[in-house]
PDB file of C-alpha atoms in Angstrom:
ATOM      1  CA  MET A  20     -75.258 138.043  52.908  1.00 46.00           C
ATOM      2  CA  ILE A  21     -72.738 136.113  51.063  1.00 45.00           C
ATOM      3  CA  GLY A  22     -75.135 133.333  50.878  1.00 49.00           C
ATOM      4  CA  GLU A  23     -77.747 135.291  49.730  1.00 47.00           C
ATOM      5  CA  ALA A  24     -75.748 137.085  46.931  1.00 45.00           C
ATOM      6  CA  THR A  25     -74.916 133.753  45.918  1.00 45.00           C
ATOM      7  CA  MET A  26     -78.149 132.368  45.461  1.00 47.00           C
ATOM      8  CA  TYR A  27     -79.687 135.562  43.915  1.00 44.00           C
ATOM      9  CA  ARG A  28     -76.861 135.035  41.205  1.00 46.00           C
ATOM     10  CA  SER A  29     -77.752 131.586  40.658  1.00 50.00           C
ATOM     11  CA  HIS A  30     -81.075 132.420  40.119  1.00 48.00           C
ATOM     12  CA  VAL A  31     -80.276 135.048  37.574  1.00 44.00           C
ATOM     13  CA  ILE A  32     -77.786 132.902  35.652  1.00 45.00           C
ATOM     14  CA  LYS A  33     -80.896 129.900  35.506  1.00 47.00           C
ATOM     15  CA  ALA A  34     -83.266 132.846  34.303  1.00 45.00           C
ATOM     16  CA  LEU A  35     -80.701 133.879  31.503  1.00 42.00           C
ATOM     17  CA  ALA A  36     -79.976 129.990  30.562  1.00 46.00           C
ATOM     18  CA  VAL A  37     -83.905 129.638  29.980  1.00 41.00           C
ATOM     19  CA  LEU A  38     -84.206 132.965  28.210  1.00 37.00           C
ATOM     20  CA  ARG A  39     -81.089 132.033  25.890  1.00 41.00           C
ATOM     21  CA  ALA A  40     -83.013 128.800  25.170  1.00 41.00           C
ATOM     22  CA  SER A  41     -86.333 130.120  23.847  1.00 38.00           C
ATOM     23  CA  TRP A  42     -84.493 132.421  21.524  1.00 38.00           C
ATOM     24  CA  CYS A  43     -83.542 128.804  19.839  1.00 35.00           C
ATOM     25  CA  VAL A  44     -86.695 127.530  19.847  1.00 35.00           C
ATOM     26  CA  PRO A  45     -88.895 128.047  16.350  1.00 37.00           C
ATOM     27  CA  ILE A  46     -92.217 129.188  16.528  1.00 33.00           C
ATOM     28  CA  VAL A  47     -94.646 126.438  15.812  1.00 38.00           C
ATOM     29  CA  MET A  48     -98.074 127.472  14.224  1.00 37.00           C
ATOM     30  CA  VAL A  49    -101.266 125.988  15.403  1.00 35.00           C
ATOM     31  CA  PRO A  50    -103.927 125.088  12.915  1.00 41.00           C
ATOM     32  CA  ALA A  51    -105.827 128.488  13.630  1.00 37.00           C
ATOM     33  CA  GLN A  52    -102.699 130.373  12.838  1.00 34.00           C
ATOM     34  CA  LEU A  53    -102.238 128.529   9.647  1.00 38.00           C
ATOM     35  CA  GLY A  54    -105.792 129.696   8.303  1.00 44.00           C
ATOM     36  CA  ALA A  55    -103.875 133.139   7.799  1.00 33.00           C
ATOM     37  CA  GLN A  56    -101.519 131.677   5.506  1.00 40.00           C
ATOM     38  CA  GLU A  57    -103.215 131.025   1.909  1.00 68.00           C
ATOM     39  CA  SER A  58    -103.816 127.642   0.634  1.00 93.00           C
ATOM     40  CA  THR A  59    -105.428 128.766  -2.664  1.00 95.00           C
ATOM     41  CA  THR A  60    -104.665 131.568  -5.093  1.00 96.00           C
ATOM     42  CA  PRO A  61    -106.636 133.896  -6.911  1.00 96.00           C
ATOM     43  CA  VAL A  62    -106.806 133.214 -10.631  1.00 97.00           C
ATOM     44  CA  SER A  63    -108.273 135.672 -13.003  1.00 97.00           C
ATOM     45  CA  ILE A  64    -110.077 133.939 -16.031  1.00 97.00           C
ATOM     46  CA  ASN A  65    -111.177 136.157 -18.964  1.00 96.00           C
ATOM     47  CA  ILE A  66    -112.258 135.619 -22.669  1.00 94.00           C
ATOM     48  CA  THR A  67    -110.065 137.769 -24.722  1.00 85.00           C
ATOM     49  CA  ASP A  68    -112.234 141.256 -25.407  1.00 85.00           C
ATOM     50  CA  LYS A  69    -115.469 141.507 -23.973  1.00 83.00           C
ATOM     51  CA  ILE A  70    -118.594 139.130 -23.668  1.00 85.00           C
ATOM     52  CA  VAL A  71    -121.871 139.328 -24.515  1.00 84.00           C
ATOM     53  CA  SER A  72    -124.107 140.027 -21.265  1.00 80.00           C
ATOM     54  CA  GLU A  73    -126.919 137.567 -22.139  1.00 81.00           C
ATOM     55  CA  LEU A  74    -124.299 134.795 -22.908  1.00 86.00           C
ATOM     56  CA  THR A  75    -122.137 134.380 -19.629  1.00 90.00           C
ATOM     57  CA  PRO A  76    -120.308 131.429 -19.175  1.00 94.00           C
ATOM     58  CA  PHE A  77    -119.915 129.822 -15.661  1.00 96.00           C
ATOM     59  CA  ILE A  78    -116.841 128.512 -14.114  1.00 97.00           C
ATOM     60  CA  TYR A  79    -116.706 125.106 -11.964  1.00 96.00           C
ATOM     61  CA  VAL A  80    -114.051 124.141  -9.655  1.00 96.00           C
ATOM     62  CA  ASP A  81    -113.842 120.424  -9.286  1.00 95.00           C
ATOM     63  CA  GLY A  82    -117.469 120.323 -10.111  1.00 93.00           C
ATOM     64  CA  VAL A  83    -118.520 123.194  -7.840  1.00 95.00           C
ATOM     65  CA  LEU A  84    -119.709 126.493  -8.989  1.00 95.00           C
ATOM     66  CA  ALA A  85    -116.946 129.128  -8.308  1.00 97.00           C
ATOM     67  CA  GLY A  86    -117.607 132.113 -10.823  1.00 97.00           C
ATOM     68  CA  ALA A  87    -118.234 133.715 -13.951  1.00 96.00           C
ATOM     69  CA  ILE A  88    -116.198 134.652 -16.808  1.00 95.00           C
ATOM     70  CA  ASP A  89    -114.217 137.684 -16.559  1.00 93.00           C
ATOM     71  CA  GLY A  90    -114.443 136.996 -12.745  1.00 95.00           C
ATOM     72  CA  VAL A  91    -111.791 135.641 -10.307  1.00 97.00           C
ATOM     73  CA  ILE A  92    -112.025 132.197  -8.298  1.00 97.00           C
ATOM     74  CA  ARG A  93    -109.637 130.900  -5.862  1.00 96.00           C
ATOM     75  CA  VAL A  94    -107.710 127.670  -6.848  1.00 96.00           C
ATOM     76  CA  PRO A  95    -105.664 125.420  -4.379  1.00 95.00           C
ATOM     77  CA  ILE A  96    -101.772 125.746  -4.893  1.00 94.00           C
ATOM     78  CA  ALA A  97    -100.717 122.401  -3.728  1.00 95.00           C
ATOM     79  CA  THR A  98    -102.864 120.172  -5.635  1.00 96.00           C
ATOM     80  CA  GLU A  99    -104.103 120.131  -9.369  1.00 96.00           C
ATOM     81  CA  SER A 100    -107.852 121.348  -9.585  1.00 96.00           C
ATOM     82  CA  THR A 101    -110.066 120.523 -12.970  1.00 96.00           C
ATOM     83  CA  ILE A 102    -111.538 124.134 -14.203  1.00 97.00           C
ATOM     84  CA  GLU A 103    -114.679 123.488 -16.541  1.00 97.00           C
ATOM     85  CA  ILE A 104    -116.120 126.833 -18.124  1.00 97.00           C
ATOM     86  CA  GLY A 105    -119.305 126.646 -20.143  1.00 93.00           C
ATOM     87  CA  LEU A 106    -122.926 127.534 -20.785  1.00 88.00           C
ATOM     88  CA  PRO A 107    -125.607 125.699 -18.860  1.00 83.00           C
ATOM     89  CA  GLN A 108    -127.481 124.656 -21.597  1.00 76.00           C
ATOM     90  CA  ALA A 109    -124.562 122.794 -23.382  1.00 80.00           C
ATOM     91  CA  ARG A 110    -123.803 119.047 -22.671  1.00 77.00           C
ATOM     92  CA  GLN A 111    -120.395 119.733 -22.398  1.00 85.00           C
ATOM     93  CA  PRO A 112    -118.151 122.856 -21.728  1.00 92.00           C
ATOM     94  CA  LEU A 113    -116.536 125.749 -24.026  1.00 95.00           C
ATOM     95  CA  TYR A 114    -113.377 125.229 -22.450  1.00 97.00           C
ATOM     96  CA  SER A 115    -111.691 123.015 -19.607  1.00 97.00           C
ATOM     97  CA  LEU A 116    -108.157 123.010 -18.309  1.00 97.00           C
ATOM     98  CA  ALA A 117    -106.388 121.777 -15.433  1.00 97.00           C
ATOM     99  CA  LEU A 118    -104.629 124.265 -13.063  1.00 97.00           C
ATOM    100  CA  GLY A 119    -102.336 123.536 -10.202  1.00 96.00           C
ATOM    101  CA  PRO A 120     -98.562 123.655  -9.173  1.00 96.00           C
ATOM    102  CA  LYS A 121     -97.235 122.570 -12.523  1.00 97.00           C
ATOM    103  CA  GLN A 122     -98.981 125.057 -14.529  1.00 97.00           C
ATOM    104  CA  PHE A 123     -98.530 127.535 -12.193  1.00 96.00           C
ATOM    105  CA  ASP A 124     -94.726 126.812 -12.658  1.00 96.00           C
ATOM    106  CA  ASN A 125     -94.765 126.560 -16.239  1.00 96.00           C
ATOM    107  CA  GLY A 126     -96.651 129.723 -16.784  1.00 97.00           C
ATOM    108  CA  ALA A 127     -99.165 127.938 -19.041  1.00 98.00           C
ATOM    109  CA  ALA A 128    -101.920 125.557 -19.046  1.00 98.00           C
ATOM    110  CA  LYS A 129    -103.463 122.994 -21.795  1.00 98.00           C
ATOM    111  CA  VAL A 130    -106.882 124.257 -22.441  1.00 98.00           C
ATOM    112  CA  VAL A 131    -109.374 121.952 -24.311  1.00 97.00           C
ATOM    113  CA  MET A 132    -111.946 123.978 -26.270  1.00 97.00           C
ATOM    114  CA  THR A 133    -115.142 123.192 -28.244  1.00 95.00           C
ATOM    115  CA  ALA A 134    -116.450 125.007 -31.331  1.00 95.00           C
ATOM    116  CA  TYR A 135    -120.062 124.785 -32.836  1.00 93.00           C
ATOM    117  CA  SER A 136    -120.586 125.248 -36.569  1.00 92.00           C
ATOM    118  CA  TYR A 137    -123.693 125.888 -39.045  1.00 87.00           C
ATOM    119  CA  GLY A 138    -124.167 123.339 -42.083  1.00 80.00           C
ATOM    120  CA  ASP A 139    -126.970 122.431 -43.968  1.00 70.00           C
ATOM    121  CA  GLY A 140    -130.755 122.910 -42.226  1.00 63.00           C
ATOM    122  CA  ASN A 141    -134.129 123.645 -43.051  1.00 61.00           C
ATOM    123  CA  ALA A 142    -136.755 125.873 -41.473  1.00 55.00           C
ATOM    124  CA  ASP A 143    -138.673 122.847 -40.030  1.00 60.00           C
ATOM    125  CA  ALA A 144    -135.566 121.232 -38.211  1.00 68.00           C
ATOM    126  CA  LEU A 145    -132.998 124.172 -37.826  1.00 70.00           C
ATOM    127  CA  TRP A 146    -130.964 122.498 -35.158  1.00 74.00           C
ATOM    128  CA  ALA A 147    -130.046 119.646 -37.639  1.00 80.00           C
ATOM    129  CA  GLY A 148    -127.554 121.940 -39.294  1.00 85.00           C
ATOM    130  CA  VAL A 149    -125.660 122.554 -36.105  1.00 88.00           C
ATOM    131  CA  ASN A 150    -122.336 120.746 -36.076  1.00 91.00           C
ATOM    132  CA  LEU A 151    -120.015 120.508 -32.952  1.00 92.00           C
ATOM    133  CA  GLU A 152    -116.461 120.615 -34.233  1.00 95.00           C
ATOM    134  CA  PRO A 153    -113.804 118.400 -33.284  1.00 96.00           C
ATOM    135  CA  ASN A 154    -112.180 119.508 -29.789  1.00 96.00           C
ATOM    136  CA  LYS A 155    -108.964 121.328 -30.023  1.00 97.00           C
ATOM    137  CA  VAL A 156    -106.108 121.858 -27.241  1.00 97.00           C
ATOM    138  CA  GLU A 157    -104.109 125.026 -27.051  1.00 97.00           C
ATOM    139  CA  ASP A 158    -101.247 126.165 -24.529  1.00 98.00           C
ATOM    140  CA  VAL A 159    -102.620 129.242 -23.319  1.00 98.00           C
ATOM    141  CA  LYS A 160    -100.523 131.547 -20.875  1.00 97.00           C
ATOM    142  CA  LEU A 161    -101.196 131.958 -17.186  1.00 97.00           C
ATOM    143  CA  GLU A 162     -99.738 135.255 -16.183  1.00 95.00           C
ATOM    144  CA  PRO A 163     -98.678 136.286 -12.684  1.00 95.00           C
ATOM    145  CA  VAL A 164    -100.772 139.494 -11.732  1.00 94.00           C
ATOM    146  CA  ASN A 165     -98.592 142.142  -9.700  1.00 92.00           C
ATOM    147  CA  THR A 166    -101.497 142.237  -6.708  1.00 86.00           C
ATOM    148  CA  GLY A 167    -100.943 138.373  -6.404  1.00 90.00           C
ATOM    149  CA  GLY A 168    -102.550 135.412  -8.275  1.00 95.00           C
ATOM    150  CA  PHE A 169    -102.797 134.541 -11.892  1.00 97.00           C
ATOM    151  CA  GLU A 170    -104.592 135.714 -15.250  1.00 97.00           C
ATOM    152  CA  ILE A 171    -105.664 133.693 -17.899  1.00 98.00           C
ATOM    153  CA  ARG A 172    -107.099 134.918 -21.035  1.00 97.00           C
ATOM    154  CA  LEU A 173    -108.886 132.259 -23.242  1.00 97.00           C
ATOM    155  CA  PRO A 174    -109.359 132.304 -27.072  1.00 96.00           C
ATOM    156  CA  ARG A 175    -112.400 134.101 -28.151  1.00 95.00           C
ATOM    157  CA  SER A 176    -113.396 131.438 -30.959  1.00 96.00           C
ATOM    158  CA  PRO A 177    -115.391 128.996 -29.155  1.00 95.00           C
ATOM    159  CA  TYR A 178    -117.415 131.417 -27.395  1.00 95.00           C
ATOM    160  CA  ASP A 179    -118.252 133.005 -30.559  1.00 94.00           C
ATOM    161  CA  SER A 180    -119.012 130.042 -32.684  1.00 94.00           C
ATOM    162  CA  TYR A 181    -121.900 129.683 -29.966  1.00 89.00           C
ATOM    163  CA  GLN A 182    -122.986 133.300 -30.267  1.00 88.00           C
ATOM    164  CA  ASP A 183    -123.141 132.988 -33.784  1.00 89.00           C
ATOM    165  CA  ILE A 184    -125.282 129.918 -33.991  1.00 84.00           C
ATOM    166  CA  ILE A 185    -127.765 131.606 -31.433  1.00 80.00           C
ATOM    167  CA  LYS A 186    -127.614 134.805 -34.101  1.00 82.00           C
ATOM    168  CA  LYS A 187    -127.772 132.828 -37.197  1.00 80.00           C
ATOM    169  CA  LEU A 188    -130.938 130.848 -35.575  1.00 77.00           C
ATOM    170  CA  GLY A 189    -132.734 134.111 -34.526  1.00 73.00           C
ATOM    171  CA  VAL A 190    -133.475 132.184 -31.171  1.00 66.00           C
ATOM    172  CA  ASP A 191    -133.384 133.327 -27.577  1.00 62.00           C
ATOM    173  CA  GLN A 192    -130.838 130.763 -25.693  1.00 58.00           C
ATOM    174  CA  SER A 193    -132.635 131.188 -22.695  1.00 56.00           C
ATOM    175  CA  ASN A 194    -135.842 129.782 -23.439  1.00 50.00           C
ATOM    176  CA  LYS A 195    -135.453 126.478 -24.624  1.00 53.00           C
ATOM    177  CA  ASN A 196    -132.607 123.773 -24.019  1.00 56.00           C
ATOM    178  CA  TRP A 197    -132.163 123.810 -27.937  1.00 62.00           C
ATOM    179  CA  LEU A 198    -128.825 122.093 -27.723  1.00 65.00           C
ATOM    180  CA  GLU A 199    -130.602 118.724 -27.217  1.00 66.00           C
ATOM    181  CA  ALA A 200    -132.046 118.954 -30.758  1.00 69.00           C
ATOM    182  CA  ILE A 201    -128.854 118.482 -32.172  1.00 79.00           C
ATOM    183  CA  PRO A 202    -128.384 115.064 -33.941  1.00 82.00           C
ATOM    184  CA  LYS A 203    -125.861 113.085 -32.271  1.00 84.00           C
ATOM    185  CA  ALA A 204    -124.525 112.512 -35.861  1.00 87.00           C
ATOM    186  CA  ASN A 205    -123.842 116.126 -35.927  1.00 89.00           C
ATOM    187  CA  ASP A 206    -121.224 115.749 -32.728  1.00 89.00           C
ATOM    188  CA  GLU A 207    -117.820 115.395 -33.955  1.00 92.00           C
ATOM    189  CA  SER A 208    -116.213 117.070 -30.775  1.00 91.00           C
ATOM    190  CA  ARG A 209    -114.190 113.577 -30.090  1.00 90.00           C
ATOM    191  CA  ARG A 210    -113.311 112.733 -33.299  1.00 92.00           C
ATOM    192  CA  ASP A 211    -109.728 113.230 -32.783  1.00 94.00           C
ATOM    193  CA  GLY A 212    -109.449 111.457 -29.521  1.00 93.00           C
ATOM    194  CA  ILE A 213    -109.778 114.990 -27.438  1.00 93.00           C
ATOM    195  CA  SER A 214    -112.054 115.037 -24.662  1.00 92.00           C
ATOM    196  CA  HIS A 215    -113.035 117.625 -21.743  1.00 93.00           C
ATOM    197  CA  LEU A 216    -111.842 117.150 -18.521  1.00 92.00           C
ATOM    198  CA  THR A 217    -115.144 116.338 -17.440  1.00 87.00           C
ATOM    199  CA  ALA A 218    -114.364 112.610 -16.533  1.00 79.00           C
ATOM    200  CA  ALA A 219    -111.918 113.767 -13.753  1.00 79.00           C
ATOM    201  CA  VAL A 220    -115.083 115.229 -11.599  1.00 82.00           C
ATOM    202  CA  ASN A 221    -118.347 113.309 -13.102  1.00 77.00           C
ATOM    203  CA  GLU A 222    -119.308 109.947 -14.145  1.00 71.00           C
ATOM    204  CA  THR A 223    -121.363 111.147 -17.345  1.00 69.00           C
ATOM    205  CA  ASP A 224    -119.608 113.105 -20.538  1.00 69.00           C
ATOM    206  CA  ALA A 225    -121.918 116.334 -19.523  1.00 78.00           C
ATOM    207  CA  TRP A 226    -120.001 118.924 -17.613  1.00 88.00           C
ATOM    208  CA  SER A 227    -120.824 120.364 -14.155  1.00 90.00           C
ATOM    209  CA  GLY A 228    -122.723 122.960 -15.177  1.00 88.00           C
ATOM    210  CA  ALA A 229    -124.966 121.288 -17.572  1.00 84.00           C
ATOM    211  CA  TYR A 230    -128.847 121.568 -17.103  1.00 80.00           C
ATOM    212  CA  THR A 231    -129.784 118.163 -14.971  1.00 76.00           C
ATOM    213  CA  ALA A 232    -132.538 116.394 -15.591  1.00 71.00           C
ATOM    214  CA  SER A 233    -134.598 117.753 -12.523  1.00 73.00           C
ATOM    215  CA  VAL A 234    -134.024 121.121 -14.592  1.00 73.00           C
ATOM    216  CA  ARG A 235    -135.539 119.729 -17.728  1.00 68.00           C
ATOM    217  CA  THR A 236    -138.536 118.267 -15.558  1.00 67.00           C
ATOM    218  CA  SER A 237    -139.325 121.590 -14.017  1.00 66.00           C
ATOM    219  CA  TRP A 238    -139.074 123.670 -17.395  1.00 64.00           C
ATOM    220  CA  PRO A 239    -142.782 123.722 -18.643  1.00 59.00           C
ATOM    221  CA  SER A 240    -143.488 124.079 -22.182  1.00 59.00           C
ATOM    222  CA  PRO A 241    -143.067 126.434 -24.107  1.00 57.00           C
ATOM    223  CA  ALA A 242    -141.504 128.374 -21.365  1.00 65.00           C
ATOM    224  CA  TYR A 243    -140.210 128.814 -17.866  1.00 72.00           C
ATOM    225  CA  SER A 244    -142.060 130.624 -15.197  1.00 84.00           C
ATOM    226  CA  GLU A 245    -140.312 133.368 -12.796  1.00 90.00           C
ATOM    227  CA  LYS A 246    -139.877 134.249  -9.367  1.00 94.00           C
ATOM    228  CA  ASP A 247    -138.426 137.238  -7.707  1.00 97.00           C
ATOM    229  CA  TRP A 248    -135.171 137.296  -6.210  1.00 98.00           C
ATOM    230  CA  LYS A 249    -134.243 139.970  -3.381  1.00 98.00           C
ATOM    231  CA  ILE A 250    -130.437 140.205  -4.027  1.00 98.00           C
ATOM    232  CA  THR A 251    -128.195 142.058  -1.365  1.00 98.00           C
ATOM    233  CA  SER A 252    -124.441 141.808  -0.935  1.00 98.00           C
ATOM    234  CA  GLU A 253    -121.752 143.702   1.444  1.00 97.00           C
ATOM    235  CA  PRO A 254    -120.515 145.697   0.023  1.00 98.00           C
ATOM    236  CA  ALA A 255    -123.212 146.821  -2.512  1.00 97.00           C
ATOM    237  CA  GLY A 256    -122.692 147.359  -6.040  1.00 97.00           C
ATOM    238  CA  ALA A 257    -121.886 143.764  -6.935  1.00 98.00           C
ATOM    239  CA  ARG A 258    -122.608 142.519 -10.754  1.00 97.00           C
ATOM    240  CA  ILE A 259    -125.287 139.819 -10.808  1.00 97.00           C
ATOM    241  CA  ARG A 260    -124.675 137.411 -13.347  1.00 96.00           C
ATOM    242  CA  THR A 261    -127.255 134.537 -14.125  1.00 93.00           C
ATOM    243  CA  GLN A 262    -127.825 131.976 -16.899  1.00 87.00           C
ATOM    244  CA  VAL A 263    -130.433 134.395 -18.333  1.00 85.00           C
ATOM    245  CA  GLY A 264    -127.832 137.310 -18.612  1.00 88.00           C
ATOM    246  CA  ASP A 265    -126.296 140.221 -16.775  1.00 93.00           C
ATOM    247  CA  LYS A 266    -129.373 141.458 -14.259  1.00 95.00           C
ATOM    248  CA  GLY A 267    -127.412 144.796 -12.956  1.00 96.00           C
ATOM    249  CA  LEU A 268    -126.039 145.642  -9.732  1.00 97.00           C
ATOM    250  CA  THR A 269    -126.998 144.536  -6.246  1.00 98.00           C
ATOM    251  CA  ASN A 270    -129.059 145.655  -3.965  1.00 97.00           C
ATOM    252  CA  ARG A 271    -132.005 145.007  -5.943  1.00 97.00           C
ATOM    253  CA  THR A 272    -135.053 142.296  -6.751  1.00 98.00           C
ATOM    254  CA  VAL A 273    -134.836 140.686 -10.240  1.00 97.00           C
ATOM    255  CA  PRO A 274    -136.771 138.269 -11.802  1.00 95.00           C
ATOM    256  CA  LEU A 275    -135.248 134.701 -12.460  1.00 93.00           C
ATOM    257  CA  PRO A 276    -136.071 131.390 -13.826  1.00 86.00           C
ATOM    258  CA  ASP A 277    -138.198 129.534 -11.483  1.00 87.00           C
ATOM    259  CA  LEU A 278    -136.402 126.182 -11.848  1.00 81.00           C
ATOM    260  CA  SER A 279    -135.061 123.463  -9.785  1.00 81.00           C
ATOM    261  CA  GLU A 280    -131.777 125.133 -10.440  1.00 83.00           C
ATOM    262  CA  THR A 281    -130.825 128.561 -10.938  1.00 86.00           C
ATOM    263  CA  PHE A 282    -127.625 129.764 -11.593  1.00 90.00           C
ATOM    264  CA  VAL A 283    -126.403 133.434  -9.878  1.00 96.00           C
ATOM    265  CA  VAL A 284    -122.638 134.485  -9.348  1.00 97.00           C
ATOM    266  CA  LEU A 285    -122.095 138.037  -8.074  1.00 98.00           C
ATOM    267  CA  GLN A 286    -118.989 139.931  -9.302  1.00 98.00           C
ATOM    268  CA  LEU A 287    -117.398 142.786  -7.804  1.00 97.00           C
ATOM    269  CA  ALA A 288    -113.890 144.385  -8.636  1.00 95.00           C
ATOM    270  CA  GLY A 289    -111.127 143.762  -5.993  1.00 94.00           C
ATOM    271  CA  TYR A 290    -113.477 140.418  -4.857  1.00 97.00           C
ATOM    272  CA  VAL A 291    -113.436 136.734  -5.509  1.00 97.00           C
ATOM    273  CA  ASP A 292    -116.482 135.901  -7.493  1.00 98.00           C
ATOM    274  CA  CYS A 293    -119.494 134.930  -5.028  1.00 98.00           C
ATOM    275  CA  PRO A 294    -121.713 131.974  -6.329  1.00 97.00           C
ATOM    276  CA  HIS A 295    -125.272 131.760  -4.591  1.00 96.00           C
ATOM    277  CA  ASP A 296    -124.658 128.495  -2.966  1.00 93.00           C
ATOM    278  CA  GLY A 297    -121.375 129.224  -1.556  1.00 94.00           C
ATOM    279  CA  GLU A 298    -120.634 129.634   2.293  1.00 94.00           C
ATOM    280  CA  GLN A 299    -120.807 133.569   1.651  1.00 95.00           C
ATOM    281  CA  CYS A 300    -124.383 133.511   0.818  1.00 97.00           C
ATOM    282  CA  THR A 301    -127.542 132.855   2.779  1.00 97.00           C
ATOM    283  CA  LYS A 302    -130.616 131.776   0.615  1.00 96.00           C
ATOM    284  CA  ILE A 303    -134.166 131.774   1.936  1.00 96.00           C
ATOM    285  CA  ASP A 304    -137.154 131.240   0.110  1.00 95.00           C
ATOM    286  CA  ARG A 305    -139.816 133.552   1.509  1.00 96.00           C
ATOM    287  CA  GLY A 306    -142.363 132.167  -0.619  1.00 94.00           C
ATOM    288  CA  ALA A 307    -143.303 134.941  -2.670  1.00 94.00           C
ATOM    289  CA  PHE A 308    -139.793 135.797  -3.472  1.00 96.00           C
ATOM    290  CA  ILE A 309    -136.085 134.306  -3.077  1.00 97.00           C
ATOM    291  CA  GLU A 310    -133.763 136.030  -0.798  1.00 98.00           C
ATOM    292  CA  LEU A 311    -130.280 136.075  -1.093  1.00 98.00           C
ATOM    293  CA  GLN A 312    -127.605 137.633   1.137  1.00 98.00           C
ATOM    294  CA  CYS A 313    -123.876 137.655   0.276  1.00 98.00           C
ATOM    295  CA  THR A 314    -120.711 138.798   2.021  1.00 98.00           C
ATOM    296  CA  LEU A 315    -117.929 139.216  -0.621  1.00 98.00           C
ATOM    297  CA  LYS A 316    -114.395 138.092   0.116  1.00 96.00           C
ATOM    298  CA  ARG A 317    -111.529 140.143  -1.115  1.00 94.00           C
ATOM    299  CA  LYS A 318    -109.268 138.229  -3.548  1.00 88.00           C
TER     300      LYS A 318
END
């Protein structure tokens, strides 16, 4: 009996030793568990005051469509990303900036801005009077949001300058890539040595959202044709932003330009912007129409 008791006591001591040791072993998270830790942060990008629904600038992160103005995108927190914001017709963005650890820590970002103006033109060559003013750089506050992430409000003047040109010339900005008609001599945007950050993601001066040669080739004169898009989202009720303006809320069918590239972003409060070619969407060409199904993600 004594021998059995001694053996039992020995087993208990060993078990307690193992248990104590386990208390000191750190928990190692495997890659699957690390997925729960955020490697990106939500950033709300707005223009001061409301924008015109027909003129919605799109947002690109490192050359990839990520959202639209007055929306929320996700940006890596450990590396610096190039953000470009503009209208598809333009050869360069209205705004560009870098976002990363440095900017988040400083609470500000340096924003490069392009503005338009109108000088002397005539009825036969309206575009000859359109000028691109020298680019400017401004430090813009990057403010933390109580619910997590950051918010940046961009100066309105570059956006308004583009909008004013559209109004002055009385043109429908969606029907013609009219910016190509602006004489190169009128482009003084780089006069002071300030360029947009497009070089960080592109080999050309054109920004990531500019209409490509294939779009221009697929654009018959005098205007493009249209094709229906049946757009649904989960949850429903997301706003449909396109290069030809606001198209209401999902779930619905809307006519969009039948071009080689079409820009569609879904926006819903509390969710990250959802571009049509992102991993949250499935796009199917049904012949008579395009079917787009998207599942939105919480920000």
